[in-house]
Amino acid sequence: MPTKRLTLLINHPFAFLRRVVIGFRANQGFLLAGAVAYYTLLSLVPMLALILVLLSQLLDPALLLETTRYYLALLAPGQEAQLTEQIAAFVDKWRVIGIVGTLFLLFFSSLAFTVLENAMSVIFFHRVAIRRRHFLVSAVIPYLYILVLAIGFLLVSMVSGALHRLDTQSISLLGENIPLSQTVALLIYLVGVGGEVLMLTSLYLVMPVGKLALRHALIGGVAATLLWELTRHFLVWYFATLSLVNLVYGTFATTIIALLSLEAGAVIVLLGGQVIAEYERLGTAHKRNHGLQT
């Protein structure tokens, strides 16, 4: 079957692309992306704040906030400073929220993953029709992701701190001292991109019901990461030069820009899921409905 699917894709690439677009529109992909973006924005600050409160018992809070600012720049380009300030203010006062407040924050932190799983179930509806996931598994998945993110955040912060200690050093090459600052910046960036690939790959593996081949999830993760990196740099340029959001929305500009950035990212993630879903259906009875002929 994989060979047959690949042959169909190679022989009819434009028909496959048309099928992806039609499927994405039929599933109301942009509406789903809007929902994912909204709940991601709602979950982002409490989730990062709770992770930082936990990790601040192990690492220097200043290092954690620096790492937070860097990764917020990947998620909401141009708005990382304001979001980091809000998270830092919460971390300073986290003891006043109490147990009930912590439970509420933990609940809101999980909403983004819950909505993303529901969106994926719409895109992979052919799997849901055959096999449904137990509700307890769906309930646990968001909190497992928060735990994994916390562990990943800890490791990345430790690596980032080690790399920053090299920032003021230099190496001798052909009798000349070359500063390591540019190399350190590149390494930190590559660590961030690697984390994006792993996260997106895991989303394609875990969120849809059923089992997905690792190579398909990895290809989707790499492609979505590259597309997001291009989109992210474009958004930074656009909001800095051409956008009138700050003029039109004033004090609400940070929220609007963050929401638009997250929606762009959600569209990329869901579109990648649609590509994988359509590839899975190649060679099935669905092909005659979408113009792929054997």
mmCIF file of C-alpha atoms in Angstrom:
data_model
loop_
_atom_site.group_PDB
_atom_site.id
_atom_site.type_symbol
_atom_site.label_atom_id
_atom_site.label_comp_id
_atom_site.label_asym_id
_atom_site.label_seq_id
_atom_site.Cartn_x
_atom_site.Cartn_y
_atom_site.Cartn_z
ATOM 1 C CA MET A 1 0.000 0.000 0.000
ATOM 2 C CA PRO A 2 2.742 2.598 0.775
ATOM 3 C CA THR A 3 4.267 1.988 -2.677
ATOM 4 C CA LYS A 4 0.877 2.386 -4.325
ATOM 5 C CA ARG A 5 0.242 5.615 -2.420
ATOM 6 C CA LEU A 6 3.645 7.014 -3.352
ATOM 7 C CA THR A 7 3.087 6.085 -7.021
ATOM 8 C CA LEU A 8 -0.272 7.865 -7.008
ATOM 9 C CA LEU A 9 1.273 10.931 -5.394
ATOM 10 C CA ILE A 10 4.145 11.093 -7.883
ATOM 11 C CA ASN A 11 1.857 10.550 -10.881
ATOM 12 C CA HIS A 12 -0.824 13.001 -9.753
ATOM 13 C CA PRO A 13 0.788 15.684 -7.530
ATOM 14 C CA PHE A 14 -1.625 18.478 -8.504
ATOM 15 C CA ALA A 15 -4.644 16.234 -8.005
ATOM 16 C CA PHE A 16 -3.307 15.413 -4.545
ATOM 17 C CA LEU A 17 -2.783 19.110 -3.763
ATOM 18 C CA ARG A 18 -6.332 19.825 -4.928
ATOM 19 C CA ARG A 19 -7.570 17.033 -2.693
ATOM 20 C CA VAL A 20 -5.735 18.527 0.307
ATOM 21 C CA VAL A 21 -7.221 21.979 -0.322
ATOM 22 C CA ILE A 22 -10.729 20.592 -0.787
ATOM 23 C CA GLY A 23 -10.418 18.486 2.355
ATOM 24 C CA PHE A 24 -9.080 21.394 4.392
ATOM 25 C CA ARG A 25 -11.972 23.610 3.279
ATOM 26 C CA ALA A 26 -14.531 20.847 3.862
ATOM 27 C CA ASN A 27 -13.209 20.396 7.384
ATOM 28 C CA GLN A 28 -13.392 24.191 7.927
ATOM 29 C CA GLY A 29 -9.668 24.261 8.584
ATOM 30 C CA PHE A 30 -9.460 28.012 9.102
ATOM 31 C CA LEU A 31 -12.265 27.917 11.650
ATOM 32 C CA LEU A 32 -10.509 25.083 13.484
ATOM 33 C CA ALA A 33 -7.235 27.013 13.364
ATOM 34 C CA GLY A 34 -8.965 30.046 14.881
ATOM 35 C CA ALA A 35 -10.241 27.928 17.772
ATOM 36 C CA VAL A 36 -6.818 26.367 18.336
ATOM 37 C CA ALA A 37 -5.160 29.812 18.258
ATOM 38 C CA TYR A 38 -7.656 31.301 20.729
ATOM 39 C CA TYR A 39 -7.262 28.507 23.273
ATOM 40 C CA THR A 40 -3.495 28.456 22.789
ATOM 41 C CA LEU A 41 -3.374 32.145 23.650
ATOM 42 C CA LEU A 42 -5.618 31.458 26.638
ATOM 43 C CA SER A 43 -3.355 28.616 27.806
ATOM 44 C CA LEU A 44 0.048 30.090 26.977
ATOM 45 C CA VAL A 45 0.652 32.391 29.949
ATOM 46 C CA PRO A 46 -0.697 30.091 32.719
ATOM 47 C CA MET A 47 1.111 27.066 31.280
ATOM 48 C CA LEU A 48 4.480 28.804 31.023
ATOM 49 C CA ALA A 49 3.981 30.468 34.394
ATOM 50 C CA LEU A 50 3.308 27.133 36.112
ATOM 51 C CA ILE A 51 6.315 25.536 34.397
ATOM 52 C CA LEU A 52 8.538 28.418 35.488
ATOM 53 C CA VAL A 53 7.276 28.269 39.078
ATOM 54 C CA LEU A 54 8.152 24.579 39.171
ATOM 55 C CA LEU A 55 11.557 24.943 37.510
ATOM 56 C CA SER A 56 12.513 28.038 39.508
ATOM 57 C CA GLN A 57 13.055 25.677 42.437
ATOM 58 C CA LEU A 58 15.878 24.086 40.417
ATOM 59 C CA LEU A 59 17.318 26.827 38.193
ATOM 60 C CA ASP A 60 17.923 30.557 38.278
ATOM 61 C CA PRO A 61 14.616 32.317 37.442
ATOM 62 C CA ALA A 62 16.494 34.869 35.308
ATOM 63 C CA LEU A 63 17.806 32.080 33.062
ATOM 64 C CA LEU A 64 14.338 30.561 32.820
ATOM 65 C CA LEU A 65 12.798 33.908 31.858
ATOM 66 C CA GLU A 66 15.465 34.401 29.202
ATOM 67 C CA THR A 67 14.641 30.989 27.741
ATOM 68 C CA THR A 68 10.938 31.813 27.970
ATOM 69 C CA ARG A 69 11.433 35.032 26.067
ATOM 70 C CA TYR A 70 13.348 33.222 23.338
ATOM 71 C CA TYR A 71 10.659 30.585 22.822
ATOM 72 C CA LEU A 72 7.846 33.100 22.994
ATOM 73 C CA ALA A 73 9.604 34.817 20.084
ATOM 74 C CA LEU A 74 9.104 31.559 18.159
ATOM 75 C CA LEU A 75 5.395 31.415 19.017
ATOM 76 C CA ALA A 76 4.401 35.088 19.031
ATOM 77 C CA PRO A 77 7.117 36.999 17.144
ATOM 78 C CA GLY A 78 7.466 40.614 18.196
ATOM 79 C CA GLN A 79 5.398 40.232 21.357
ATOM 80 C CA GLU A 80 7.777 38.175 23.478
ATOM 81 C CA ALA A 81 8.799 41.101 25.704
ATOM 82 C CA GLN A 82 5.253 41.909 26.852
ATOM 83 C CA LEU A 83 4.303 38.279 27.377
ATOM 84 C CA THR A 84 7.503 37.575 29.321
ATOM 85 C CA GLU A 85 6.804 40.556 31.600
ATOM 86 C CA GLN A 86 3.361 39.161 32.385
ATOM 87 C CA ILE A 87 4.766 35.713 33.155
ATOM 88 C CA ALA A 88 7.534 37.220 35.311
ATOM 89 C CA ALA A 89 4.949 39.182 37.311
ATOM 90 C CA PHE A 90 3.011 35.980 37.968
ATOM 91 C CA VAL A 91 6.127 34.043 39.007
ATOM 92 C CA ASP A 92 6.972 36.773 41.532
ATOM 93 C CA LYS A 93 3.530 36.488 43.157
ATOM 94 C CA TRP A 94 2.640 32.837 42.586
ATOM 95 C CA ARG A 95 2.295 32.073 46.311
ATOM 96 C CA VAL A 96 -0.844 34.242 46.626
ATOM 97 C CA ILE A 97 -2.977 32.179 44.233
ATOM 98 C CA GLY A 98 -3.380 29.159 46.523
ATOM 99 C CA ILE A 99 -4.280 25.587 45.694
ATOM 100 C CA VAL A 100 -7.613 26.383 44.021
ATOM 101 C CA GLY A 101 -5.992 29.023 41.829
ATOM 102 C CA THR A 102 -3.263 26.575 40.844
ATOM 103 C CA LEU A 103 -5.871 24.004 39.824
ATOM 104 C CA PHE A 104 -7.657 26.591 37.682
ATOM 105 C CA LEU A 105 -4.383 27.564 36.016
ATOM 106 C CA LEU A 106 -3.580 23.918 35.388
ATOM 107 C CA PHE A 107 -6.994 23.445 33.790
ATOM 108 C CA PHE A 108 -6.603 26.466 31.513
ATOM 109 C CA SER A 109 -3.087 25.330 30.618
ATOM 110 C CA SER A 110 -4.491 22.110 29.178
ATOM 111 C CA LEU A 111 -7.176 23.670 26.975
ATOM 112 C CA ALA A 112 -4.900 24.255 23.974
ATOM 113 C CA PHE A 113 -3.975 20.563 23.718
ATOM 114 C CA THR A 114 -7.591 19.478 24.191
ATOM 115 C CA VAL A 115 -8.843 21.720 21.385
ATOM 116 C CA LEU A 116 -5.966 20.678 19.117
ATOM 117 C CA GLU A 117 -6.865 17.010 19.664
ATOM 118 C CA ASN A 118 -10.487 17.766 18.754
ATOM 119 C CA ALA A 119 -9.376 19.633 15.624
ATOM 120 C CA MET A 120 -7.183 16.706 14.609
ATOM 121 C CA SER A 121 -10.118 14.332 15.089
ATOM 122 C CA VAL A 122 -12.047 16.352 12.494
ATOM 123 C CA ILE A 123 -9.182 16.170 9.995
ATOM 124 C CA PHE A 124 -8.582 12.459 10.659
ATOM 125 C CA PHE A 125 -12.279 11.660 10.680
ATOM 126 C CA HIS A 126 -11.651 8.432 8.726
ATOM 127 C CA ARG A 127 -9.807 7.095 11.776
ATOM 128 C CA VAL A 128 -12.407 8.253 14.305
ATOM 129 C CA ALA A 129 -15.131 6.472 12.321
ATOM 130 C CA ILE A 130 -13.242 3.205 12.823
ATOM 131 C CA ARG A 131 -11.726 3.645 16.257
ATOM 132 C CA ARG A 132 -12.426 6.080 19.079
ATOM 133 C CA ARG A 133 -10.035 7.068 21.870
ATOM 134 C CA HIS A 134 -11.045 6.460 25.472
ATOM 135 C CA PHE A 135 -12.032 9.718 27.155
ATOM 136 C CA LEU A 136 -9.578 9.130 30.008
ATOM 137 C CA VAL A 137 -6.705 8.975 27.521
ATOM 138 C CA SER A 138 -7.837 12.274 25.997
ATOM 139 C CA ALA A 139 -8.050 13.770 29.488
ATOM 140 C CA VAL A 140 -4.501 12.712 30.387
ATOM 141 C CA ILE A 141 -2.757 13.672 27.120
ATOM 142 C CA PRO A 142 -2.715 17.481 27.767
ATOM 143 C CA TYR A 143 -1.105 17.071 31.187
ATOM 144 C CA LEU A 144 1.472 14.644 29.828
ATOM 145 C CA TYR A 145 2.363 17.266 27.240
ATOM 146 C CA ILE A 146 2.722 19.905 29.962
ATOM 147 C CA LEU A 147 5.030 17.547 31.873
ATOM 148 C CA VAL A 148 7.107 16.848 28.756
ATOM 149 C CA LEU A 149 7.285 20.567 28.015
ATOM 150 C CA ALA A 150 8.511 21.199 31.559
ATOM 151 C CA ILE A 151 11.249 18.573 31.181
ATOM 152 C CA GLY A 152 12.206 19.928 27.774
ATOM 153 C CA PHE A 153 12.226 23.462 29.134
ATOM 154 C CA LEU A 154 14.561 22.377 31.921
ATOM 155 C CA LEU A 155 16.984 20.700 29.519
ATOM 156 C CA VAL A 156 16.942 23.594 27.060
ATOM 157 C CA SER A 157 17.517 26.120 29.848
ATOM 158 C CA MET A 158 20.496 24.138 31.102
ATOM 159 C CA VAL A 159 21.957 23.880 27.587
ATOM 160 C CA SER A 160 21.284 27.563 26.970
ATOM 161 C CA GLY A 161 23.006 28.502 30.228
ATOM 162 C CA ALA A 162 26.040 26.396 29.317
ATOM 163 C CA LEU A 163 26.221 27.978 25.872
ATOM 164 C CA HIS A 164 25.908 31.479 27.285
ATOM 165 C CA ARG A 165 28.889 30.834 29.515
ATOM 166 C CA LEU A 166 30.881 30.375 26.321
ATOM 167 C CA ASP A 167 29.581 33.640 24.935
ATOM 168 C CA THR A 168 32.454 35.746 26.304
ATOM 169 C CA GLN A 169 35.127 33.280 25.256
ATOM 170 C CA SER A 170 36.939 32.975 21.946
ATOM 171 C CA ILE A 171 38.846 30.417 19.945
ATOM 172 C CA SER A 172 42.186 30.802 18.219
ATOM 173 C CA LEU A 173 42.200 30.090 14.491
ATOM 174 C CA LEU A 174 45.258 30.786 12.323
ATOM 175 C CA GLY A 175 46.637 33.082 14.967
ATOM 176 C CA GLU A 176 43.427 35.132 15.335
ATOM 177 C CA ASN A 177 40.963 35.143 18.222
ATOM 178 C CA ILE A 178 37.400 34.582 17.015
ATOM 179 C CA PRO A 179 34.529 35.337 19.469
ATOM 180 C CA LEU A 180 32.073 32.552 20.110
ATOM 181 C CA SER A 181 29.022 34.817 20.406
ATOM 182 C CA GLN A 182 27.784 34.185 16.870
ATOM 183 C CA THR A 183 28.349 30.452 17.197
ATOM 184 C CA VAL A 184 26.475 30.400 20.504
ATOM 185 C CA ALA A 185 23.542 32.303 18.992
ATOM 186 C CA LEU A 186 23.413 29.839 16.094
ATOM 187 C CA LEU A 187 23.524 26.847 18.437
ATOM 188 C CA ILE A 188 20.693 28.244 20.582
ATOM 189 C CA TYR A 189 18.637 28.857 17.443
ATOM 190 C CA LEU A 190 19.278 25.294 16.206
ATOM 191 C CA VAL A 191 18.270 23.900 19.603
ATOM 192 C CA GLY A 192 15.024 25.857 19.330
ATOM 193 C CA VAL A 193 14.317 24.643 15.809
ATOM 194 C CA GLY A 194 15.081 21.071 16.872
ATOM 195 C CA GLY A 195 12.591 21.445 19.695
ATOM 196 C CA GLU A 196 9.965 22.674 17.214
ATOM 197 C CA VAL A 197 10.514 19.642 15.005
ATOM 198 C CA LEU A 198 10.190 17.243 17.938
ATOM 199 C CA MET A 199 7.078 18.952 19.266
ATOM 200 C CA LEU A 200 5.287 19.023 15.904
ATOM 201 C CA THR A 201 6.292 15.443 15.145
ATOM 202 C CA SER A 202 4.881 14.335 18.494
ATOM 203 C CA LEU A 203 1.618 16.188 17.777
ATOM 204 C CA TYR A 204 1.174 14.301 14.525
ATOM 205 C CA LEU A 205 1.991 11.029 16.304
ATOM 206 C CA VAL A 206 -0.174 11.470 19.402
ATOM 207 C CA MET A 207 -3.104 13.766 18.614
ATOM 208 C CA PRO A 208 -4.800 11.766 15.826
ATOM 209 C CA VAL A 209 -6.546 8.559 16.850
ATOM 210 C CA GLY A 210 -4.666 5.424 15.831
ATOM 211 C CA LYS A 211 -1.070 4.777 14.864
ATOM 212 C CA LEU A 212 0.876 6.904 12.387
ATOM 213 C CA ALA A 213 4.165 5.871 10.813
ATOM 214 C CA LEU A 214 7.040 7.721 12.474
ATOM 215 C CA ARG A 215 8.534 8.732 9.129
ATOM 216 C CA HIS A 216 5.272 10.386 8.074
ATOM 217 C CA ALA A 217 5.032 12.294 11.363
ATOM 218 C CA LEU A 218 8.689 13.332 11.113
ATOM 219 C CA ILE A 219 8.281 14.557 7.546
ATOM 220 C CA GLY A 220 5.210 16.507 8.628
ATOM 221 C CA GLY A 221 7.076 17.935 11.630
ATOM 222 C CA VAL A 222 10.069 19.051 9.552
ATOM 223 C CA ALA A 223 7.898 20.553 6.795
ATOM 224 C CA ALA A 224 5.670 22.404 9.281
ATOM 225 C CA THR A 225 8.726 23.737 11.140
ATOM 226 C CA LEU A 226 10.336 25.079 7.954
ATOM 227 C CA LEU A 227 7.071 26.657 6.835
ATOM 228 C CA TRP A 228 6.546 28.218 10.276
ATOM 229 C CA GLU A 229 10.083 29.618 10.358
ATOM 230 C CA LEU A 230 9.480 31.334 7.003
ATOM 231 C CA THR A 231 6.085 32.579 8.194
ATOM 232 C CA ARG A 232 7.508 33.771 11.514
ATOM 233 C CA HIS A 233 10.207 35.888 9.895
ATOM 234 C CA PHE A 234 7.637 37.339 7.493
ATOM 235 C CA LEU A 235 5.342 38.231 10.399
ATOM 236 C CA VAL A 236 8.183 39.966 12.248
ATOM 237 C CA TRP A 237 8.932 42.045 9.148
ATOM 238 C CA TYR A 238 5.256 42.737 8.421
ATOM 239 C CA PHE A 239 4.274 43.862 11.918
ATOM 240 C CA ALA A 240 7.422 46.001 12.166
ATOM 241 C CA THR A 241 7.057 47.784 8.810
ATOM 242 C CA LEU A 242 3.614 47.595 7.190
ATOM 243 C CA SER A 243 1.067 46.647 9.816
ATOM 244 C CA LEU A 244 -1.406 49.207 11.232
ATOM 245 C CA VAL A 245 -2.407 46.956 14.140
ATOM 246 C CA ASN A 246 -0.731 49.163 16.750
ATOM 247 C CA LEU A 247 -2.499 52.240 15.369
ATOM 248 C CA VAL A 248 -5.923 50.619 15.060
ATOM 249 C CA TYR A 249 -6.034 48.504 18.238
ATOM 250 C CA GLY A 250 -3.825 50.536 20.577
ATOM 251 C CA THR A 251 -3.383 48.745 23.913
ATOM 252 C CA PHE A 252 -5.019 45.613 22.471
ATOM 253 C CA ALA A 253 -2.340 45.315 19.782
ATOM 254 C CA THR A 254 -0.229 42.793 21.703
ATOM 255 C CA THR A 255 -3.158 40.399 22.056
ATOM 256 C CA ILE A 256 -4.238 40.831 18.426
ATOM 257 C CA ILE A 257 -0.735 40.291 17.049
ATOM 258 C CA ALA A 258 -0.165 37.248 19.260
ATOM 259 C CA LEU A 259 -3.517 35.792 18.203
ATOM 260 C CA LEU A 260 -2.796 36.324 14.494
ATOM 261 C CA SER A 261 0.638 34.728 14.861
ATOM 262 C CA LEU A 262 -0.787 31.732 16.697
ATOM 263 C CA GLU A 263 -3.536 31.329 14.108
ATOM 264 C CA ALA A 264 -0.950 31.296 11.318
ATOM 265 C CA GLY A 265 0.917 28.582 13.209
ATOM 266 C CA ALA A 266 -2.305 26.627 13.800
ATOM 267 C CA VAL A 267 -3.160 26.753 10.084
ATOM 268 C CA ILE A 268 0.279 25.305 9.283
ATOM 269 C CA VAL A 269 -0.076 22.515 11.862
ATOM 270 C CA LEU A 270 -3.590 21.546 10.740
ATOM 271 C CA LEU A 271 -2.699 21.790 7.070
ATOM 272 C CA GLY A 272 0.181 19.395 7.731
ATOM 273 C CA GLY A 273 -2.299 17.058 9.381
ATOM 274 C CA GLN A 274 -4.573 17.329 6.344
ATOM 275 C CA VAL A 275 -1.690 16.359 4.051
ATOM 276 C CA ILE A 276 -0.977 13.270 6.172
ATOM 277 C CA ALA A 277 -4.679 12.360 6.324
ATOM 278 C CA GLU A 278 -5.112 12.642 2.550
ATOM 279 C CA TYR A 279 -1.966 10.610 1.973
ATOM 280 C CA GLU A 280 -3.364 7.854 4.203
ATOM 281 C CA ARG A 281 -6.538 7.771 2.116
ATOM 282 C CA LEU A 282 -4.705 7.469 -1.199
ATOM 283 C CA GLY A 283 -5.565 4.229 -2.958
ATOM 284 C CA THR A 284 -8.856 3.833 -1.065
ATOM 285 C CA ALA A 285 -12.394 4.238 -2.240
ATOM 286 C CA HIS A 286 -12.133 7.985 -1.510
ATOM 287 C CA LYS A 287 -9.865 8.551 -4.505
ATOM 288 C CA ARG A 288 -12.711 8.572 -7.044
ATOM 289 C CA ASN A 289 -14.359 11.412 -5.161
ATOM 290 C CA HIS A 290 -11.295 13.633 -5.333
ATOM 291 C CA GLY A 291 -9.937 13.055 -8.811
ATOM 292 C CA LEU A 292 -7.077 10.594 -8.211
ATOM 293 C CA GLN A 293 -7.230 7.731 -10.677
ATOM 294 C CA THR A 294 -5.180 4.561 -10.545
#
